[in-house]
Each structure stands twice: as structure tokens, then as C-alpha cells.
XYZ file of C-alpha atoms in Angstrom:
576
model
C 19.632 12.122 8.953
C 20.229 10.087 5.939
C 23.612 10.950 4.610
C 24.710 10.191 1.272
C 26.579 7.143 0.603
C 28.762 8.315 -2.659
C 31.288 5.158 -1.545
C 29.999 1.870 -2.289
C 29.304 1.189 -5.789
C 28.006 -2.851 -5.637
C 24.203 -3.195 -4.270
C 21.844 -5.741 -4.455
C 18.532 -3.358 -5.335
C 18.649 0.096 -6.454
C 15.716 2.179 -6.550
C 14.900 5.425 -8.373
C 12.439 7.830 -6.449
C 12.091 8.055 -2.802
C 8.023 8.413 -2.530
C 5.750 6.217 -0.380
C 6.564 3.508 -2.896
C 10.444 3.696 -2.882
C 10.407 4.700 0.699
C 8.131 1.414 1.948
C 10.573 -0.835 -0.989
C 13.372 0.668 0.917
C 12.383 0.109 3.898
C 11.426 -3.873 3.642
C 14.568 -4.296 1.848
C 16.947 -2.897 4.261
C 14.478 -4.883 7.037
C 16.150 -8.169 5.279
C 19.169 -6.814 5.847
C 19.616 -6.413 2.206
C 22.423 -3.556 0.150
C 20.325 -1.065 -0.515
C 20.705 2.180 -3.093
C 18.044 5.132 -3.479
C 18.484 7.803 -6.256
C 16.207 10.893 -5.666
C 16.335 13.481 -7.878
C 15.038 16.449 -5.579
C 17.839 17.700 -3.553
C 15.212 17.665 -0.584
C 12.034 17.070 0.597
C 9.589 19.847 0.241
C 6.706 18.813 2.047
C 3.788 19.294 -0.083
C 0.754 16.870 0.538
C -0.595 14.950 -2.437
C -2.308 11.147 -0.652
C -4.498 12.055 1.811
C -5.735 8.408 2.932
C -3.966 5.283 3.453
C -6.910 2.394 4.539
C -6.452 -0.808 7.179
C -4.535 -3.021 4.285
C -1.594 -0.761 3.910
C -1.780 -0.188 7.661
C -0.603 -3.791 7.597
C 2.385 -3.139 5.287
C 3.554 -0.400 7.819
C 3.312 -2.924 10.775
C 5.281 -5.447 9.143
C 8.042 -2.398 9.254
C 7.611 -1.873 12.549
C 6.498 1.724 11.558
C 2.228 1.540 12.142
C 2.433 2.778 15.794
C 4.473 5.386 15.191
C 2.465 7.102 11.988
C -0.815 6.118 13.420
C -0.145 8.734 15.358
C -0.344 11.498 13.103
C -3.576 9.874 11.490
C -7.275 10.849 11.855
C -9.003 7.201 12.505
C -11.727 5.809 11.800
C -13.266 9.087 9.685
C -16.672 8.080 7.621
C -16.798 9.273 3.646
C -19.841 11.046 2.664
C -21.526 11.744 -0.309
C -23.834 14.693 0.582
C -25.652 16.774 -1.102
C -25.066 20.780 -2.034
C -25.892 21.808 1.064
C -23.585 19.530 2.812
C -26.850 16.605 4.079
C -25.969 13.704 3.782
C -26.848 11.433 1.682
C -24.552 7.950 2.553
C -21.848 7.627 5.031
C -19.506 4.726 4.676
C -18.461 3.708 7.980
C -17.495 0.582 9.423
C -15.561 0.404 12.480
C -14.661 -3.834 11.996
C -10.752 -4.419 11.763
C -10.407 -7.981 9.631
C -6.967 -6.779 9.166
C -6.193 -5.962 12.518
C -6.274 -1.872 11.498
C -8.987 0.519 11.341
C -9.856 1.297 7.399
C -9.742 4.886 7.078
C -7.331 6.507 7.789
C -6.465 10.031 7.142
C -2.749 11.969 7.273
C -0.370 14.561 6.312
C 1.792 13.103 3.642
C 4.658 15.352 4.625
C 4.562 13.587 7.969
C 4.365 10.152 6.673
C 7.287 10.520 3.906
C 9.244 12.216 7.034
C 8.807 9.404 8.959
C 9.505 6.778 6.396
C 12.337 8.503 5.489
C 13.508 8.994 9.053
C 13.267 5.210 9.497
C 15.597 4.053 7.172
C 18.316 5.263 9.681
C 17.785 2.025 11.436
C 19.070 0.394 8.528
C 23.191 0.741 7.790
C 22.851 -1.333 4.860
C 20.242 0.985 3.045
C 22.381 4.429 1.253
C 20.091 7.078 -0.047
C 21.490 9.449 -2.499
C 19.301 13.017 -2.472
C 20.192 15.281 -5.593
C 20.985 12.219 -8.026
C 18.944 11.371 -11.207
C 19.690 8.351 -13.949
C 21.364 8.863 -16.651
C 21.148 5.637 -18.078
C 21.348 1.843 -17.208
C 22.144 -1.434 -19.035
C 21.864 -4.137 -17.603
C 22.962 -8.620 -18.426
C 22.258 -11.724 -17.173
C 23.700 -11.643 -13.128
C 22.751 -7.199 -12.833
C 21.585 -4.124 -13.737
C 25.052 -0.820 -14.314
C 23.211 2.054 -13.179
C 24.967 5.861 -14.466
C 23.673 8.813 -12.582
C 24.505 12.452 -12.019
C 23.835 15.275 -9.946
C 20.452 16.524 -10.641
C 21.025 19.649 -13.153
C 16.987 20.891 -12.565
C 14.255 20.143 -9.509
C 11.316 21.480 -8.853
C 11.840 24.006 -6.498
C 7.959 25.062 -5.860
C 4.405 22.739 -6.008
C 2.556 25.325 -7.607
C 3.201 23.842 -10.963
C 4.394 20.739 -12.151
C 6.246 22.644 -14.871
C 7.879 24.572 -12.235
C 11.985 23.532 -12.574
C 15.257 25.545 -11.388
C 18.616 24.439 -13.385
C 21.366 23.981 -11.387
C 24.853 25.322 -12.257
C 27.534 22.538 -11.419
C 28.957 19.878 -12.580
C 27.120 16.840 -13.598
C 29.556 14.686 -11.080
C 28.827 11.511 -13.603
C 28.621 8.180 -11.189
C 28.427 4.307 -11.743
C 27.620 1.653 -9.291
C 25.808 -1.937 -10.096
C 23.025 -3.743 -8.930
C 21.394 -7.144 -8.612
C 17.924 -5.478 -9.426
C 16.612 -1.977 -10.310
C 13.625 -0.545 -9.044
C 11.885 2.184 -10.782
C 9.505 3.909 -8.509
C 10.213 7.088 -10.329
C 6.481 8.373 -10.587
C 4.312 8.497 -13.636
C 6.998 10.696 -15.514
C 8.921 7.466 -14.992
C 12.804 7.753 -16.467
C 13.315 4.080 -15.831
C 9.741 3.326 -17.516
C 10.755 5.922 -20.753
C 14.159 4.555 -21.247
C 12.738 0.661 -21.033
C 10.002 1.943 -24.168
C 7.535 0.774 -22.015
C 4.021 2.599 -23.073
C 1.048 2.581 -20.600
C -2.314 2.616 -22.487
C -5.451 3.781 -20.322
C -7.828 7.190 -20.415
C -6.750 10.454 -19.696
C -9.798 12.592 -18.334
C -10.545 16.438 -19.653
C -11.578 17.751 -16.769
C -9.730 19.677 -14.684
C -9.752 20.421 -11.267
C -8.674 22.997 -8.615
C -6.962 21.339 -5.056
C -6.479 24.173 -2.024
C -4.518 22.848 1.007
C -5.539 24.782 3.861
C -3.907 25.357 7.265
C -6.119 26.447 10.393
C -4.387 29.739 11.708
C -2.995 29.659 15.280
C -6.141 29.752 17.700
C -8.546 29.079 15.570
C -11.206 26.641 15.139
C -13.452 26.623 12.246
C -14.127 23.014 11.134
C -16.263 21.802 12.824
C -19.011 21.928 10.465
C -17.193 19.545 8.128
C -15.559 16.890 10.317
C -16.093 14.396 7.770
C -14.812 13.178 4.431
C -17.348 14.653 1.558
C -18.072 14.126 -1.366
C -19.965 17.020 -2.393
C -22.163 15.685 -5.346
C -23.698 19.315 -6.236
C -24.347 19.639 -9.205
C -23.211 23.210 -9.750
C -20.204 22.409 -8.331
C -18.773 19.188 -7.311
C -15.810 19.383 -4.729
C -14.226 17.451 -2.047
C -13.523 18.232 1.437
C -10.768 16.127 3.882
C -10.139 16.874 7.133
C -6.006 16.068 8.272
C -4.647 15.932 11.007
C -3.378 19.393 13.089
C -5.864 21.916 11.217
C -4.826 20.996 7.655
C -7.486 20.722 5.637
C -8.280 20.280 1.627
C -10.826 20.866 -0.675
C -11.038 19.748 -4.731
C -13.385 21.815 -7.408
C -14.161 20.684 -9.937
C -14.126 23.146 -13.017
C -16.605 24.159 -14.885
C -16.492 25.440 -18.598
C -14.690 28.947 -19.164
C -13.059 28.059 -16.100
C -9.114 28.399 -16.715
C -6.370 27.503 -14.825
C -5.047 30.944 -14.882
C -8.029 32.426 -13.535
C -8.597 29.284 -10.814
C -5.161 29.523 -9.631
C -5.799 33.684 -8.575
C -5.715 34.243 -4.931
C -9.211 35.593 -5.639
C -10.565 33.016 -6.606
C -9.308 30.638 -4.428
C -10.243 32.841 -1.884
C -14.397 33.132 -3.127
C -14.304 29.039 -4.001
C -13.851 27.943 -0.249
C -15.849 30.931 1.610
C -18.814 29.005 0.684
C -17.474 25.953 2.872
C -15.270 28.162 5.413
C -14.270 31.558 6.406
C -10.761 31.710 4.266
C -9.606 34.577 6.854
C -8.733 31.725 9.550
C -6.750 29.147 6.775
C -3.492 29.883 5.147
C -3.395 28.693 1.925
C -0.634 26.339 1.599
C -0.933 25.168 -1.932
C -3.062 25.678 -5.140
C -3.503 24.044 -8.141
C -5.037 22.846 -11.136
C -4.429 19.811 -12.000
C -6.039 16.812 -14.882
C -5.967 12.757 -13.798
C -5.351 9.408 -15.528
C -5.848 6.372 -15.630
C -3.327 4.457 -17.072
C -1.261 1.165 -16.511
C 1.910 -0.029 -17.882
C 2.078 -2.496 -20.440
C 4.930 -4.660 -18.223
C 6.101 -4.237 -15.148
C 9.274 -5.919 -15.918
C 12.562 -6.090 -18.179
C 14.744 -8.707 -16.783
C 16.244 -7.229 -13.861
C 14.320 -4.246 -13.782
C 10.781 -3.370 -12.765
C 7.905 -0.526 -12.673
C 6.507 0.156 -9.250
C 3.289 2.816 -7.665
C 2.708 5.433 -10.759
C 5.699 4.205 -12.627
C 3.098 1.371 -13.526
C -0.295 2.550 -12.657
C -1.597 5.751 -12.210
C -5.036 5.889 -10.622
C -7.546 8.391 -10.292
C -8.033 9.860 -7.042
C -11.584 9.428 -5.837
C -10.950 6.354 -3.447
C -7.691 7.183 -2.160
C -6.299 4.792 -3.474
C -3.060 5.854 -6.070
C -0.494 5.796 -3.136
C -2.214 2.304 -1.232
C -1.648 0.745 -4.763
C 1.956 1.866 -4.739
C 2.006 0.526 -0.889
C 0.886 -2.885 -2.074
C 3.557 -2.977 -5.041
C 6.555 -2.532 -2.632
C 5.614 -4.774 -0.053
C 4.688 -7.804 -3.035
C 7.396 -6.931 -4.831
C 9.715 -6.742 -2.118
C 9.530 -10.051 0.183
C 9.828 -12.364 -3.457
C 13.093 -10.007 -4.041
C 14.340 -11.130 -0.655
C 14.012 -14.352 -1.164
C 15.072 -14.276 -4.570
C 18.684 -12.477 -3.129
C 18.356 -15.151 -0.350
C 18.809 -17.588 -2.798
C 15.234 -19.480 -0.982
C 13.512 -18.913 -4.509
C 13.964 -18.895 -8.089
C 14.317 -15.568 -10.477
C 10.645 -17.164 -11.710
C 8.860 -15.993 -8.245
C 9.671 -12.541 -9.614
C 7.116 -13.145 -12.750
C 4.140 -12.934 -10.162
C 4.376 -9.961 -8.754
C 3.104 -8.256 -11.959
C 0.376 -11.432 -12.092
C -0.794 -10.651 -8.787
C -0.767 -6.890 -8.667
C -1.747 -5.870 -12.246
C -5.539 -7.209 -11.522
C -6.069 -5.315 -8.088
C -4.563 -2.166 -9.310
C -6.968 -2.185 -12.569
C -9.682 -2.880 -9.848
C -9.094 0.251 -8.152
C -8.013 2.106 -11.509
C -11.706 1.052 -12.345
C -13.778 1.684 -9.093
C -11.933 5.530 -8.817
C -13.067 6.044 -12.204
C -16.432 4.653 -11.269
C -16.693 7.317 -7.978
C -15.262 9.978 -10.433
C -18.084 9.914 -12.383
C -20.753 9.534 -9.014
C -19.683 12.393 -8.009
C -18.441 14.424 -10.509
C -21.465 14.750 -12.404
C -23.481 18.168 -13.694
C -25.765 17.389 -16.072
C -29.454 17.512 -13.391
C -31.279 14.506 -15.098
C -28.130 12.285 -14.070
C -28.114 13.582 -10.762
C -31.534 12.873 -10.415
C -31.087 9.517 -11.230
C -27.930 8.769 -9.359
C -29.350 10.297 -6.643
C -32.614 8.115 -6.805
C -30.481 5.037 -7.176
C -28.529 5.899 -4.084
C -31.574 5.823 -1.902
C -32.968 2.706 -3.042
C -29.526 1.005 -2.265
C -29.980 2.014 1.182
C -33.025 1.065 2.173
C -32.973 -2.712 0.337
C -31.923 -5.348 2.503
C -28.008 -6.442 2.620
C -27.687 -3.538 0.087
C -27.423 -0.757 2.139
C -25.671 -1.936 4.470
C -22.613 -2.761 1.732
C -22.854 0.102 0.479
C -22.293 2.029 4.311
C -19.661 -0.477 4.418
C -17.556 0.352 1.230
C -18.760 -3.132 0.634
C -17.665 -1.893 -3.219
C -13.733 -1.612 -2.942
C -11.855 -4.443 -4.521
C -10.669 -7.388 -1.786
C -7.162 -7.969 -1.647
C -7.783 -11.299 -3.340
C -5.831 -12.591 -6.809
C -7.333 -13.371 -9.105
C -7.566 -17.203 -10.203
C -4.695 -18.663 -11.326
C -2.236 -15.636 -11.244
C -1.128 -15.992 -7.824
C 1.550 -17.667 -6.084
C 0.061 -20.322 -4.222
C -2.125 -23.836 -4.160
C -5.269 -23.222 -6.311
C -8.249 -22.097 -5.205
C -11.002 -25.344 -4.551
C -14.184 -23.291 -3.939
C -15.532 -20.017 -5.518
C -14.572 -18.214 -2.414
C -11.752 -20.457 -1.259
C -8.664 -18.464 1.093
C -5.944 -19.475 -1.477
C -4.543 -15.973 -2.909
C -6.383 -14.543 -0.313
C -5.340 -12.001 2.504
C -5.540 -13.648 5.676
C -7.136 -11.901 8.621
C -5.164 -10.555 11.581
C -7.321 -11.609 14.651
C -5.610 -9.900 18.183
C -4.700 -13.060 20.094
C -3.775 -13.642 23.721
C -0.407 -15.026 24.623
C 0.330 -18.081 27.036
C 1.812 -14.380 30.039
C -1.729 -12.905 28.952
C -0.680 -10.304 26.881
C -2.716 -8.909 24.208
C -0.890 -9.068 20.643
C -2.331 -8.386 16.918
C -1.398 -12.463 14.873
C 1.327 -10.756 12.397
C 3.492 -9.860 15.633
C 3.833 -13.530 16.669
C 3.990 -14.891 13.094
C 6.552 -12.617 11.887
C 7.716 -11.645 8.279
C 8.639 -15.013 6.859
C 6.578 -18.013 5.608
C 3.956 -19.554 8.484
C 2.723 -22.420 9.564
C -0.156 -21.278 11.483
C -2.292 -24.682 13.061
C -5.933 -25.259 14.543
C -5.642 -26.845 17.620
C -2.306 -28.464 17.028
C 1.629 -27.957 16.406
C 1.633 -27.753 13.340
C 5.081 -29.979 13.014
C 3.421 -32.997 14.638
C 3.253 -34.311 11.049
C 6.234 -33.148 9.091
C 8.621 -34.861 7.416
C 12.344 -34.426 8.605
C 13.512 -33.176 5.324
C 10.616 -30.418 4.865
C 10.784 -29.505 8.676
C 14.737 -28.674 7.897
C 13.810 -26.677 4.758
C 11.511 -24.598 6.646
C 13.878 -23.932 9.459
C 16.200 -22.381 6.376
C 13.405 -20.065 4.928
C 13.345 -19.262 8.564
C 9.517 -19.904 9.155
C 7.523 -19.918 12.294
C 5.585 -21.528 13.572
C 2.060 -21.145 15.724
C -0.635 -22.812 17.606
C -3.884 -21.040 17.767
C -6.452 -22.073 20.382
C -10.297 -20.837 21.492
C -9.814 -18.466 24.139
C -9.915 -20.603 27.049
C -9.622 -23.220 25.193
C -5.703 -24.252 26.010
C -5.052 -27.478 27.419
C -5.098 -27.744 30.608
C -5.001 -30.656 33.607
C -2.809 -32.167 35.921
C -2.290 -35.564 33.904
C -2.060 -35.750 30.060
C -0.721 -32.342 29.424
C 2.858 -31.478 28.394
C 3.950 -28.730 31.042
C 6.135 -26.891 28.672
C 5.304 -25.389 25.193
C 6.977 -27.381 21.760
C 10.583 -25.707 21.632
C 10.075 -22.978 18.673
C 6.267 -23.046 18.613
C 4.538 -20.121 19.793
C 0.950 -20.728 21.353
C -2.362 -18.392 21.342
C -5.759 -18.024 21.997
C -8.170 -16.687 19.518
C -10.078 -13.920 21.616
C -12.829 -12.953 19.026
C -12.784 -16.540 17.148
C -12.009 -14.578 13.941
C -8.765 -16.587 12.971
C -11.260 -19.769 13.577
C -14.496 -18.651 12.259
C -12.476 -17.999 8.787
C -10.361 -21.363 8.661
C -13.933 -23.031 9.570
C -15.703 -21.136 6.553
C -12.806 -22.435 4.270
C -14.056 -25.842 5.808
C -11.541 -27.015 7.713
C -11.124 -27.930 11.613
C -9.012 -28.614 14.580
C -5.627 -30.236 13.197
C -5.887 -28.260 10.160
C -2.531 -26.115 9.305
C -2.619 -22.361 7.512
C 0.212 -21.954 5.282
C 0.988 -18.197 4.984
C 3.469 -16.324 2.719
C 5.153 -13.348 3.832
C 2.501 -10.801 2.903
C 0.228 -12.403 5.078
C -1.876 -14.042 1.571
C -2.743 -17.301 2.194
C -0.804 -20.101 0.214
C -2.854 -22.582 1.467
C -4.766 -24.180 4.010
C -3.743 -28.105 4.332
C -5.764 -30.861 5.971
C -2.910 -33.326 8.711
C -3.161 -35.541 5.540
C -2.100 -33.371 2.915
C 0.289 -30.962 4.318
C 3.483 -32.995 3.128
C 2.351 -32.598 0.241
C 1.436 -29.436 -0.586
C 4.819 -28.351 0.951
C 6.778 -30.253 -1.734
C 4.512 -28.492 -3.958
C 5.762 -25.404 -2.142
C 9.612 -26.303 -2.010
C 9.439 -27.377 -5.889
C 7.417 -24.328 -6.717
C 10.171 -21.872 -5.205
C 12.683 -24.102 -6.972
C 15.199 -23.303 -4.088
C 18.460 -25.301 -3.732
C 18.258 -26.735 0.201
C 21.567 -24.809 2.123
C 23.724 -28.340 1.547
C 23.868 -27.831 -2.013
C 24.004 -24.120 -2.265
C 26.581 -24.573 0.179
C 28.696 -27.035 -2.646
C 28.119 -25.005 -4.912
């Protein structure tokens, strides 16, 4: 149970909003030891589902805060995504069992389970305080901190049946203030923080309303065998979505047709009629029904001095690729490690400018592909649907393109745009710099198998291919990397460790972890980039590749990294 702590008033970071974005950021910063406070206007968590899908990139983020295995227990894993005809027959199934980042690509969850687990995990950190039932009133910032005024929530949501359902609280506002070095608005599409900063959102609002219906199988019932996968029903008469979830929960979404009003669609009789085409309504309990529209919007800027926007406060993504929440998770992870570096005096404030420059383009790409998917699914014109179906069928039989479509190759890759990321310049078109590194399963000298991130940790990491990455380091750089708490790893091919009774050291170098790349994924990735034995990968704390350097380049690259971080060494900070 997270306590409301109203005694402390000075923090490193204040977060507004306890949704998935705020929860990830609080866990990242809490794990790093920073003093964090979260203001959440809702007095209690109502447990309604919104997001339903998370991908392998986000699972790797959950892994970084020690929660991936726990969260995966309550997920449906490796669920294919399909475009189907009105009768349920599949046009195309997107399925991919590869795990380049160490986790399955397709993971369906029930959001109340996930949010509860992320909230409960904050108990681990005595340095994190959650204030429920407290709403942001105002904030002022100067060159050193942000002064935040907050009060007891005066009205809150008591039902998710409507976005406008509110109830007022009769009580004293109990106005209080706190200070934080940074403030993050993770308070959703109607962000109070963004509004206070007068930051506009630009993009598109879509007029087509959809009805979402969340169901729960009644005890003892078994009525979902015929719809086991995530289906986009490309039915011109009524485009729809069917999404299985854990523990008998299931979601349907239906596009409203001309003349169908919100009031009509939310009637119990209408809901029953709509779901009857797919399931027996007598075997389900309706947990939620709501007509909504969706937006494809982007905030004009994500930073104002010491104040940042993240998640839906910074960008709003149509739900058709399941990437709205996932984009917020990526925001929190990216911003979290950079805030930590600055708070610890290991990087200059300028590092924080790379948060928006890195995340904006990827978030926009997710918005664009989601809009395209919406257009593909929601076609109701007979001629357009015939053309779409023909295009899909043609793609499936085209060599290369068919497999690309089945693997979901259209999803934007975790790659930062050239010249807009924190890292060495990408030397070739498909170079690894500014891209998320693979996470293979590796074998320790003890024989234990682990994911590579479990070895490298959440700080900067140097990984040598067949060598100790410290072998050619200058002493001053070695000392600086120790200040960064960087990790050092050597990767060997499977069955390729040094061996023999003579000429081989019998003890591992202190501070080094040696692993074997069981399936060769890491070695192949380095070789594809043009590097061989002796080369060193420099990973950022979020596992994006900062650089790969040959032995002769390593010291020069690390000096540039130190200069980009613009951090003083420990002796200089102590003297200051």
C-alpha cells in the first residue's frame, strides 16, 4: 500500500499523473535512488481497462525496473494479430516468434492488473511518495527548481462510463507547496501541465466514433474458443475489433454507422445486439461501454525549462496499433535515465534536450502507422474494400513482401533519426548507432542462462567482442567510467571461451563479466555493422547503441562521450 506523504516538501522530481507513463518514470527514478513525488488527482484507482497491448521493446523497459517476469504472468503472450473478413476468416495473420530484444513481440494484458503491479512495486522505494487525491493548482520555475502548488482534489471521476462523469468533493482545499528540481507532466491528453505552459497540440481529430465494450466471462463459462486471436474485422457493414485478454476478459470495438448516436449505442440493448454477432451475451458481464473518438496529436514542444511533458500529455495516438501507452512507456524510460544522469551530476542539463529530439520522431511514426491502420480497417466503401483486399492478397504472394507483412514489418523500428540522437554519428545507412541493441540469451561461466541486460545493468555498458573492453583504455578514462558506474562485459561465441592448460589466465579479470552468445545474435549484429573480434560496443543506459569502436578508436570515442556529457570528474565536483 503506497502511503500519502505530506511531510516532505523537497524532491528531485515531481510527477503529475499516476498512469502508466508516470508509474514507469517513478519506478525508473525510484530505482536510481532519487527523491520522487507523484501527484494523482483521482483519490482511488478505479480499475478500468484502456490499453490492451504491449510489445517487446516495452517488456525490455519493464525488465530494466525488475518487473517484466511479474507482469508477464498476467499476460497472453505470442497472440497473433489478424485482419479478417466479416465472417471471421483470416486475410492475413501477423505472427513473429523471434525475440530480438529478449521478449515476445505480442503481449496482451488487462490494464488494471498492470497498473496495480506497477503501483505496488513503488513500495520498494522509500524515496518515492505518492499523493493520491491531490491535484496540481499552479507551478513556478526558476533556474534551480520548480515550486509546485497542489490541493485536495475538488472533483474526480467516479465512473468511466463517460469522460464527463464527475463528482464534487465538499471539503477544504488544503493548499500545499513543494519544490522539485524537475517537474514532469504525465497527466494525459487533457494535461493540466501542458495547458499551464500554453503549449498547443497539432494534428488531426477523427470524427468517426467507436463503441468500446469490455466483457468478462461469467464463472464456469467457456465461450471464446472461436475467437482466440486479436482480430481486426474488415467488414464494410461494421468495422470492428476483437481482443482477447487474460482471465476471461475480452474487448470489442465497433465503428458507429451513419445515424447511430452515442446514446443509442450505449444502451444495454444495443450493446447486446452488437456483441451477439460474435459471442453469446448471456455468458458475459458487461464491465464497460463507452463511445469515443480518437486523435492523432503532437504537442508543439515537450520541454519548457525544468518542466517536461510525457505520454498522452505530449502526443495522442489512435489505438489501432496499440502504441499509445507504449509510446508513453518509451518516453518515461528515455527521460528517466537522462534525468538521473543530470541529478547525479554526471551530465550537463543539455542532455535533457535530446529527450524530445529522440522521442518525437518515433512517436510521430507510431501515430502515422496507427492512422494508416485505422484507414485500412475502417473502410466501408465497397470499391475501396475490394481494392484493399486485393492489395493484401497480392502482398502475401509477393516474395519477401508476404513475410514482411506477416512479421509486422510495417511497425516503426526503435531507431532514432540521424543527427537527432545522443550518440556517435551513424557511419552507414543501416549502422547500429542510435538503434536499440539486441538482447540475446547468454551463458555465464557458471552455466546459467540469462538475458544480456541482466549482466550489463542500467548504466553505461562497454561490451568487448572476445576481449576485455578495458584492455586499451587510458587510465583517466577508466577512472571516469568507474564514476559512471559503467559495466564491463566480454562476449564470446558459444563454446568459444579461452581454454587450455598453458597460456590462459585461470581467473576472470576483476570487474568483468564473461558470457557466451548462445545463438550468435550479438556477434552477428556486430559483424553486420562491420566489426570483428577486439571491437567494443558502448551502450547507453536504455540499451541504445551509442557507438561501436575498434581498439584504435575506443579512447577517442570515449573522450567525445565525456565531452558530450560535459560532466566534471569526481574531484572537480567535490572541490565545487
